[in-house]
PDB file of C-alpha atoms in Angstrom:
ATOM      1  CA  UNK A 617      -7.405  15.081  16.636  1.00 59.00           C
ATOM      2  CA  UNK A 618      -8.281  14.935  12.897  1.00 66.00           C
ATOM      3  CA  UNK A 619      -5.485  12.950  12.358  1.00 69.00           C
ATOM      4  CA  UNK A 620      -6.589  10.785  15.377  1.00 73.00           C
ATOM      5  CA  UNK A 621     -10.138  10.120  13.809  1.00 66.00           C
ATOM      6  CA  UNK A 622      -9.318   9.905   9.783  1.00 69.00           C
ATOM      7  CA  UNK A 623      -7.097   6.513  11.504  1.00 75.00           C
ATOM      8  CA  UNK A 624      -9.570   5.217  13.425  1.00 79.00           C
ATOM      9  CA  UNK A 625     -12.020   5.443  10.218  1.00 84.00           C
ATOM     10  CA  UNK A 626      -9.026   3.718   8.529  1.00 81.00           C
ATOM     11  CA  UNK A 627      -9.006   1.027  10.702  1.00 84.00           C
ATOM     12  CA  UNK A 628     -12.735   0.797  11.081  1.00 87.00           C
ATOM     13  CA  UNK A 629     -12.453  -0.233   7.529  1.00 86.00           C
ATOM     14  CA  UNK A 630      -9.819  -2.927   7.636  1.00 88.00           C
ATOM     15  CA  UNK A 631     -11.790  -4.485  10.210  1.00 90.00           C
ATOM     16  CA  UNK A 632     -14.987  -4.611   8.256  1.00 91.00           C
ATOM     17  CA  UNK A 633     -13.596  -6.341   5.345  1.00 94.00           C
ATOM     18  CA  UNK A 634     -10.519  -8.743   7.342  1.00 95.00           C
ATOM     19  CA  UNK A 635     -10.241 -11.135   4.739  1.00 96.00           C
ATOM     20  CA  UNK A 636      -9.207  -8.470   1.927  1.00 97.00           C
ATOM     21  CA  UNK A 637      -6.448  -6.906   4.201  1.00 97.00           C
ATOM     22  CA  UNK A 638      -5.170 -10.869   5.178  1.00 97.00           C
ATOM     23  CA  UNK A 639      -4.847 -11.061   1.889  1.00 97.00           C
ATOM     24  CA  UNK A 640      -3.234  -7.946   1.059  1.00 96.00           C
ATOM     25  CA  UNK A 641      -0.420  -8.856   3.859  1.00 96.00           C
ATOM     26  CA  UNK A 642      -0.068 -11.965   2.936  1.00 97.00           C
ATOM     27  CA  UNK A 643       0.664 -10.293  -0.706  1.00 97.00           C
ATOM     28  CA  UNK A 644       3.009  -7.477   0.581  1.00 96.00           C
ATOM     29  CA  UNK A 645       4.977 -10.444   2.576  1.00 96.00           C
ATOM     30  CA  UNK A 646       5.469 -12.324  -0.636  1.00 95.00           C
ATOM     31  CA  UNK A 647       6.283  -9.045  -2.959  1.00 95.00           C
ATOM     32  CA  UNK A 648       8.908  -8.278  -0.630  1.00 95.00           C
ATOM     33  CA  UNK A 649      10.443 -11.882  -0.870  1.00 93.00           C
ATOM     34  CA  UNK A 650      10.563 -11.779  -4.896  1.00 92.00           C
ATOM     35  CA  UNK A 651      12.534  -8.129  -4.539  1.00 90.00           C
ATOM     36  CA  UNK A 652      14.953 -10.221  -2.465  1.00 90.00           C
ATOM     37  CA  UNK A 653      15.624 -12.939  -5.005  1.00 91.00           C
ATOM     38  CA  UNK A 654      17.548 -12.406  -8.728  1.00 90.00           C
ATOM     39  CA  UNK A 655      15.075 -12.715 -12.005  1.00 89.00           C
ATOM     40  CA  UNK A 656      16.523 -16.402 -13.056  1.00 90.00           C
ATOM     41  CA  UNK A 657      15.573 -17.136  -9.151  1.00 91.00           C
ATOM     42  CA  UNK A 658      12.188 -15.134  -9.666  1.00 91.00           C
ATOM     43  CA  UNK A 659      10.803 -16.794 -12.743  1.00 90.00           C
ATOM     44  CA  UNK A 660      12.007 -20.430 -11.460  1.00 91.00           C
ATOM     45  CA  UNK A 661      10.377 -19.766  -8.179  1.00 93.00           C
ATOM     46  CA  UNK A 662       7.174 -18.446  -9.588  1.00 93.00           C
ATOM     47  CA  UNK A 663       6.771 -21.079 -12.535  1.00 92.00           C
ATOM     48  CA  UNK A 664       7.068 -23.824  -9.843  1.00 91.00           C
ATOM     49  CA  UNK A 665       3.725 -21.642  -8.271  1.00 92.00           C
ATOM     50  CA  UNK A 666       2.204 -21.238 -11.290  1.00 94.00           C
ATOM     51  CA  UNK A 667      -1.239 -22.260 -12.730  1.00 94.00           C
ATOM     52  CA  UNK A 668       0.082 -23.308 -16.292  1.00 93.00           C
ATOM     53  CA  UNK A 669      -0.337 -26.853 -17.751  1.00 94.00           C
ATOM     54  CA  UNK A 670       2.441 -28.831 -16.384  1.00 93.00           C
ATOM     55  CA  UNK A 671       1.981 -27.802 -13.156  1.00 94.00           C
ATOM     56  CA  UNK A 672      -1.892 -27.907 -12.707  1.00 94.00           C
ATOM     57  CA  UNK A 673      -1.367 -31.266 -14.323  1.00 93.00           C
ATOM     58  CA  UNK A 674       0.666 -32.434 -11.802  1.00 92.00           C
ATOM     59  CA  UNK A 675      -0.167 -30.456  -8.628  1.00 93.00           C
ATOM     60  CA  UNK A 676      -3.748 -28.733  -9.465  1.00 94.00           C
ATOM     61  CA  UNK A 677      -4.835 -27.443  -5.860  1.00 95.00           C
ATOM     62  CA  UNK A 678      -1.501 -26.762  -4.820  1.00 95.00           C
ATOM     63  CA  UNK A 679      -0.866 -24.291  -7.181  1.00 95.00           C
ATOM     64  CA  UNK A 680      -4.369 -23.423  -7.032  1.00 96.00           C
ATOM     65  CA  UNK A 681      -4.074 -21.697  -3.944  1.00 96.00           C
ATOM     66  CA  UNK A 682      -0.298 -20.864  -4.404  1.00 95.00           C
ATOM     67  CA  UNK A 683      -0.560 -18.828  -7.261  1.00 95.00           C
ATOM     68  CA  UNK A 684      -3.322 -16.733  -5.866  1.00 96.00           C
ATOM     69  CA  UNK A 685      -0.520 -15.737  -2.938  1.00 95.00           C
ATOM     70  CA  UNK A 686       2.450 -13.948  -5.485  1.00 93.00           C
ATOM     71  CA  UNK A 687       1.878 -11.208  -7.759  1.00 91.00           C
ATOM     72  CA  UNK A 688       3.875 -11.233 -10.997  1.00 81.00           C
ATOM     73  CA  UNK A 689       5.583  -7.801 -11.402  1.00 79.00           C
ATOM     74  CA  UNK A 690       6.291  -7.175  -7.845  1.00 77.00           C
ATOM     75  CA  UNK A 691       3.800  -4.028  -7.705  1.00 89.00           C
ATOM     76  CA  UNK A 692       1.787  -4.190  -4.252  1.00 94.00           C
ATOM     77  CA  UNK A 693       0.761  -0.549  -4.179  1.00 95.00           C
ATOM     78  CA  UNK A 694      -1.497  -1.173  -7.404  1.00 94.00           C
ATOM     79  CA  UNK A 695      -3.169  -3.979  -5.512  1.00 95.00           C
ATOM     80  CA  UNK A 696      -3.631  -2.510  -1.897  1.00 95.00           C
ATOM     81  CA  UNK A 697      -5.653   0.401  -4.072  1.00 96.00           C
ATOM     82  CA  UNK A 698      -7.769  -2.314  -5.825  1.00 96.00           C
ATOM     83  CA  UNK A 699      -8.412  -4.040  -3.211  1.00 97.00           C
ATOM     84  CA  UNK A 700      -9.256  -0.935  -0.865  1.00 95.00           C
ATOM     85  CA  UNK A 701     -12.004   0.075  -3.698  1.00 95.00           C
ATOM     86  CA  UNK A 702     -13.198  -3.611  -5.166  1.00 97.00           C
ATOM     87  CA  UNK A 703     -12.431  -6.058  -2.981  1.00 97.00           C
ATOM     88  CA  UNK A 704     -13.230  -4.572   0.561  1.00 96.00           C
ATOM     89  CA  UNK A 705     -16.263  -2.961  -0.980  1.00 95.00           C
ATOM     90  CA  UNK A 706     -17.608  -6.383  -2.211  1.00 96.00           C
ATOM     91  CA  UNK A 707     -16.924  -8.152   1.001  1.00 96.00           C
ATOM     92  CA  UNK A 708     -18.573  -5.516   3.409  1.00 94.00           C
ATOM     93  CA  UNK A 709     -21.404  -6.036   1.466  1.00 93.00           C
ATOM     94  CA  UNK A 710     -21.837  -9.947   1.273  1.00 93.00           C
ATOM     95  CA  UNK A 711     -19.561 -11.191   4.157  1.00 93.00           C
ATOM     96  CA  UNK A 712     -16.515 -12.824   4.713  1.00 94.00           C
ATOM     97  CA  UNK A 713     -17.980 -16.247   3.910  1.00 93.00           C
ATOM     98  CA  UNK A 714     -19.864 -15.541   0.049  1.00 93.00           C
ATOM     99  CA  UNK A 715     -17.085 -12.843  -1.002  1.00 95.00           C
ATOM    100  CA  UNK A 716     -14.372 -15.681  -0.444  1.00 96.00           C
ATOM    101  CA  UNK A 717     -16.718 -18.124  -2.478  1.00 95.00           C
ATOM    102  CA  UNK A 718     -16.845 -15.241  -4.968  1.00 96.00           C
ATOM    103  CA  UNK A 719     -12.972 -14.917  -5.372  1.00 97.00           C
ATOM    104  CA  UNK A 720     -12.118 -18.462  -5.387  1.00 97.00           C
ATOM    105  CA  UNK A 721     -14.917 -19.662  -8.064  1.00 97.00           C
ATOM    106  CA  UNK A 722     -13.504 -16.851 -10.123  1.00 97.00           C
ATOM    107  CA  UNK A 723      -9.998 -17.814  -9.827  1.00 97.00           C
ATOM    108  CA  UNK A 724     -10.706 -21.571 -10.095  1.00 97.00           C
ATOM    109  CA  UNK A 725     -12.940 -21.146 -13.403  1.00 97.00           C
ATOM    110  CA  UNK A 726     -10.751 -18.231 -14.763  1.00 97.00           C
ATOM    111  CA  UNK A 727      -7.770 -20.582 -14.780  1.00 96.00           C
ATOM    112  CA  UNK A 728      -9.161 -23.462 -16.201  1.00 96.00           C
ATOM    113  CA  UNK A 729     -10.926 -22.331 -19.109  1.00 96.00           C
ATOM    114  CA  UNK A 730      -7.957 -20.069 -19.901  1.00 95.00           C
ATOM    115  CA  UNK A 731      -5.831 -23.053 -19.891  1.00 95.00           C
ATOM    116  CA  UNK A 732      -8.055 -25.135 -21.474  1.00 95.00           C
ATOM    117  CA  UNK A 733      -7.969 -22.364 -24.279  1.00 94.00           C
ATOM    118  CA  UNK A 734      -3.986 -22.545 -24.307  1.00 94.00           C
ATOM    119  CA  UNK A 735      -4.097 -26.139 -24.897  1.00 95.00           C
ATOM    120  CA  UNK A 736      -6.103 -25.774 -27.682  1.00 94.00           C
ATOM    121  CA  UNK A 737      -4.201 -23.666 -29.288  1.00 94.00           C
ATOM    122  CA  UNK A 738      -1.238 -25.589 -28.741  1.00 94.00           C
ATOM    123  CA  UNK A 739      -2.793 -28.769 -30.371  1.00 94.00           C
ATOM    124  CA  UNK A 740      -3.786 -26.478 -33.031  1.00 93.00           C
ATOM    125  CA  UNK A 741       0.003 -24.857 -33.535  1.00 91.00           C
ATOM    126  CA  UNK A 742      -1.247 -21.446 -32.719  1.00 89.00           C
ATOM    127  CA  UNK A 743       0.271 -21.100 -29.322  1.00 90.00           C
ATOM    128  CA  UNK A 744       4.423 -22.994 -28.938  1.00 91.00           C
ATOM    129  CA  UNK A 745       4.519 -25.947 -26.922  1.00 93.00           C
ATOM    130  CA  UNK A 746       7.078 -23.594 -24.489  1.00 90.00           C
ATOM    131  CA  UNK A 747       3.449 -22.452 -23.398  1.00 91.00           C
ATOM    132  CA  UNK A 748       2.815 -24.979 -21.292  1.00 93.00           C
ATOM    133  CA  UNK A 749       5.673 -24.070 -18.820  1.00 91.00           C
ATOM    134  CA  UNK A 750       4.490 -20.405 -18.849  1.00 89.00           C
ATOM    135  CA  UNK A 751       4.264 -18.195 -15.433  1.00 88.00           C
ATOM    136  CA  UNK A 752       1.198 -17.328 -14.499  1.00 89.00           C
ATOM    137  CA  UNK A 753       0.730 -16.432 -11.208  1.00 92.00           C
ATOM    138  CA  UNK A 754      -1.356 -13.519  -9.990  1.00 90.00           C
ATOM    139  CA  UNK A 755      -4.526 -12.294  -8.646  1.00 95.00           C
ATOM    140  CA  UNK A 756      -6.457 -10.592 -11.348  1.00 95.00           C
ATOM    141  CA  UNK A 757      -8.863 -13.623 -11.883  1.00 97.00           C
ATOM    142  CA  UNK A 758     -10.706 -12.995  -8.998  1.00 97.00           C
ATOM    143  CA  UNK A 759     -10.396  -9.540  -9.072  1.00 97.00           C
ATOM    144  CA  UNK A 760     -12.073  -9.416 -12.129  1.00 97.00           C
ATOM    145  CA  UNK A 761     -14.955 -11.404 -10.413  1.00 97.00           C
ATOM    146  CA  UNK A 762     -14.555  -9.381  -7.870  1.00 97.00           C
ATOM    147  CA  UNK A 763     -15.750  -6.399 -10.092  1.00 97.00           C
ATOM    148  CA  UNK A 764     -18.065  -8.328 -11.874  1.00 96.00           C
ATOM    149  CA  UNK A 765     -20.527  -9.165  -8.516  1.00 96.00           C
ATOM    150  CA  UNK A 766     -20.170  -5.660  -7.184  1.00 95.00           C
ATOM    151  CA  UNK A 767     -22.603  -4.344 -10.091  1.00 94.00           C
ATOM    152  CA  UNK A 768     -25.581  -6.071  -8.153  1.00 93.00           C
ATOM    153  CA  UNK A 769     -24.449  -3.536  -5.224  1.00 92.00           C
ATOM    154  CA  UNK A 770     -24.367  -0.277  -7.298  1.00 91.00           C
ATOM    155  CA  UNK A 771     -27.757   1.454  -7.104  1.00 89.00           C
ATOM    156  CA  UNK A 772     -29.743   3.083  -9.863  1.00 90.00           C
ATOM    157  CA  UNK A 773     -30.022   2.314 -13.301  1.00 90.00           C
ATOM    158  CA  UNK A 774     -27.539   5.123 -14.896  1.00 94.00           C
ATOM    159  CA  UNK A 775     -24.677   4.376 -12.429  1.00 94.00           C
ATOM    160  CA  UNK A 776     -25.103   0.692 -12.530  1.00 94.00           C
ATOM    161  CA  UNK A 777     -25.294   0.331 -16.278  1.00 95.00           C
ATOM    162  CA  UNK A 778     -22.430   2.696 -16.716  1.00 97.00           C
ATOM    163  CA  UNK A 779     -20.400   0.802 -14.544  1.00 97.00           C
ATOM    164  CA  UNK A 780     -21.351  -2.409 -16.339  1.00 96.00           C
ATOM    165  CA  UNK A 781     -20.275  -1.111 -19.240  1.00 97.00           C
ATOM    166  CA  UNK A 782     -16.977   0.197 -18.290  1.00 97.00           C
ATOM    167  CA  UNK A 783     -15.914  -3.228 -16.681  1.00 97.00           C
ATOM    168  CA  UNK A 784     -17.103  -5.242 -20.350  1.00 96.00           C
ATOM    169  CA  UNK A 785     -14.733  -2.375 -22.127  1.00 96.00           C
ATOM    170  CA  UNK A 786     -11.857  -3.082 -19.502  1.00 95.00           C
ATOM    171  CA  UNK A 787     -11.738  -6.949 -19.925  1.00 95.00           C
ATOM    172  CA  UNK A 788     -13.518  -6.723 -23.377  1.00 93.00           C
ATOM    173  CA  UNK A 789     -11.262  -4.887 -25.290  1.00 93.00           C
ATOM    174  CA  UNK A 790      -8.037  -6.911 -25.033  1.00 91.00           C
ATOM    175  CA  UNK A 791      -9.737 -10.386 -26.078  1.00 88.00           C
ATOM    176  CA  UNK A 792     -10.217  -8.130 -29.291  1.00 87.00           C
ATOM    177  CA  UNK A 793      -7.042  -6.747 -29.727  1.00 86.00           C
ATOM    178  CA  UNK A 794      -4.291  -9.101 -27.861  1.00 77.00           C
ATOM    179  CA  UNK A 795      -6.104 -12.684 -27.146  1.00 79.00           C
ATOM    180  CA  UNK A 796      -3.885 -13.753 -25.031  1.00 88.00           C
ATOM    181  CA  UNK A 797      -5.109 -16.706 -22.328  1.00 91.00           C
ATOM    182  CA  UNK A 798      -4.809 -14.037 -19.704  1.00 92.00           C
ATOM    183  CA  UNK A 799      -6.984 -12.044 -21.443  1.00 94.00           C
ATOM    184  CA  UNK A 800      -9.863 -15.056 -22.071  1.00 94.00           C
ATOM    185  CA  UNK A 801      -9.495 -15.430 -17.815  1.00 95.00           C
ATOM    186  CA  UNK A 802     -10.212 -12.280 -16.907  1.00 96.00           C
ATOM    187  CA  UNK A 803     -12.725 -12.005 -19.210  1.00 96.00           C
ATOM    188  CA  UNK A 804     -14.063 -15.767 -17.908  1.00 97.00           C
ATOM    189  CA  UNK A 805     -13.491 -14.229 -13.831  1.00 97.00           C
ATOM    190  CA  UNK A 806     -15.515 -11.104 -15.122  1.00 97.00           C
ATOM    191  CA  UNK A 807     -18.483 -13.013 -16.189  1.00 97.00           C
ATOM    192  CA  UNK A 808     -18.367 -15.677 -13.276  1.00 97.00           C
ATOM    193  CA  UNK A 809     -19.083 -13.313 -10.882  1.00 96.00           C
ATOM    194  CA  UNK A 810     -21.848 -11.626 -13.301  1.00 96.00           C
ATOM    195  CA  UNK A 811     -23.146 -14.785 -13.222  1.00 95.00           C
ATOM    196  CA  UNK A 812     -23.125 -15.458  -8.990  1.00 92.00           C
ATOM    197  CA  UNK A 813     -23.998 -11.768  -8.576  1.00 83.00           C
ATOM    198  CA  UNK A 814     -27.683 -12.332  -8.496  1.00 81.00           C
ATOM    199  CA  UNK A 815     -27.940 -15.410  -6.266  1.00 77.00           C
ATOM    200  CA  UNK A 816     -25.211 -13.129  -3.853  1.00 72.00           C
ATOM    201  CA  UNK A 817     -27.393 -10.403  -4.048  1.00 67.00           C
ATOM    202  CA  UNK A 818     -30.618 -11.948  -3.459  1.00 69.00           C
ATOM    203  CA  UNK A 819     -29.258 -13.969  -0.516  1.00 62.00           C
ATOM    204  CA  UNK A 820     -28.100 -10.831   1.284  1.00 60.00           C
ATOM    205  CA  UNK A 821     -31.618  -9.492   0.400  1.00 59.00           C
ATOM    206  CA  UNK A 822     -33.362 -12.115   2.325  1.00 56.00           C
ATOM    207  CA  UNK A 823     -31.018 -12.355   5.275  1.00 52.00           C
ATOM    208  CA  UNK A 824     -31.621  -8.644   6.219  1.00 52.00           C
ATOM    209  CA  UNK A 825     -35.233  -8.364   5.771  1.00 47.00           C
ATOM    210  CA  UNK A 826     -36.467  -9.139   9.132  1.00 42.00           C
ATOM    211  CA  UNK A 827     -40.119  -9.310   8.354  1.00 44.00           C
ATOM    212  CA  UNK A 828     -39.336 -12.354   5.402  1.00 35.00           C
ATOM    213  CA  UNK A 829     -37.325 -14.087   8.482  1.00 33.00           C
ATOM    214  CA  UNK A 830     -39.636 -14.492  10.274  1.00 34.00           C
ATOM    215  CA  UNK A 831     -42.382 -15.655   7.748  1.00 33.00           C
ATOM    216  CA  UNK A 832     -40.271 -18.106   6.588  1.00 28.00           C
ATOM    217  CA  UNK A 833     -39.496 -19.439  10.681  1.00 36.00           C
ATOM    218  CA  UNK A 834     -43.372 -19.617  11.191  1.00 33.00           C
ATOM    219  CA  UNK A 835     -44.143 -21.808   8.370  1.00 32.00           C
TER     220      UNK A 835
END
């Protein structure tokens, strides 16, 4: 019987949050094809999906949206765990509909300022031309946004600010110490969805609050 319930809780879950478990399949399905295929296969596969300069050049929203569907390092457990905790969390809480718009607006502005800051440094012989054939695939962008909009959910000051702070250390530190473009978009998804958590937040306020509803219908 206890076994019996803790699964239906389980699944009470995955139904409350759908899109975050789509996405999670969709992820496991695609982790399992890279095991399948050799590294020289891998890499040629996954540069052809990825968001780097030649490729957003030519194809932008196709590998948009393709690179958000692979993740680099074939490690889905990671990911499931995230999600389960961030991602899930996040959309319970604002729907289906705003976390989506969350996720993508991180990923979209994550990726372009990053390589916007790779082509810079490029031009300025910091980075090798090679650069702009690099693999980057993944979905840490809008994780990171992800993370960033779920402080507007946490309540209290102490807990809230704490958790603030820990996120700005996580995706702070390594634009200090490595610099990497990576690093500048998840730093860049962090603070988009810093930025859209208090129009997220307030929407959801005034959506639930029956009496405002209403005041608003009558006028």
């Amino acid at each position: 019987m206890r076994i019996t319930g803790g699964l239906r809780r389980v699944w009470r879950y995955v139904r409350s949050a759908p899109g975050t478990y789509v996405w999670l399949a969709v992820l496991f399905v695609t982790t399992v094809a890279l095991h399948h295929m050799s590294p020289v296969a891998e890499e040629r596969f996954l540069r052809a999906r990825s968001t780097n300069l030649r490729e957003l050049s030519s194809h932008p929203v196709r590998v948009l949206i393709a690179s958000a569907m692979w993740i680099e390092g074939g490690h889905w457990v990671p990911y499931a765990v995230l999600y389960s905790v961030f991602h899930a969390r996040v959309e319970r809480w604002l729907g289906t509909v705003r976390w989506l718009a969350v996720c993508v607006l991180a990923h979209v502005v994550a990726t372009l300022v990053s390589e916007g800051v790779l082509l810079w440094a490029i031009r300025a012989g910091v980075a090798p031309v090679s650069s702009v054939d690099a693999v980057d695939v993944g979905v840490s962008y809008a994780l990171a946004g992800v993370m960033g909009v779920l402080v507007f959910r946490i309540r209290g000051a102490v807990w809230r600010y704490g958790y603030l702070g820990a996120v700005l250390v996580v995706y702070g530190a390594p634009l200090v110490v490595g610099r990497t473009f990576t690093d500048v978009g998840h730093a860049v998804g962090l603070l988009t969805g810093l930025v859209c958590g208090p129009v997220a937040a307030g929407r959801v306020r005034r959506t639930r609050n029956p009496k405002e509803t209403a005041a608003v219908g009558s006028d």
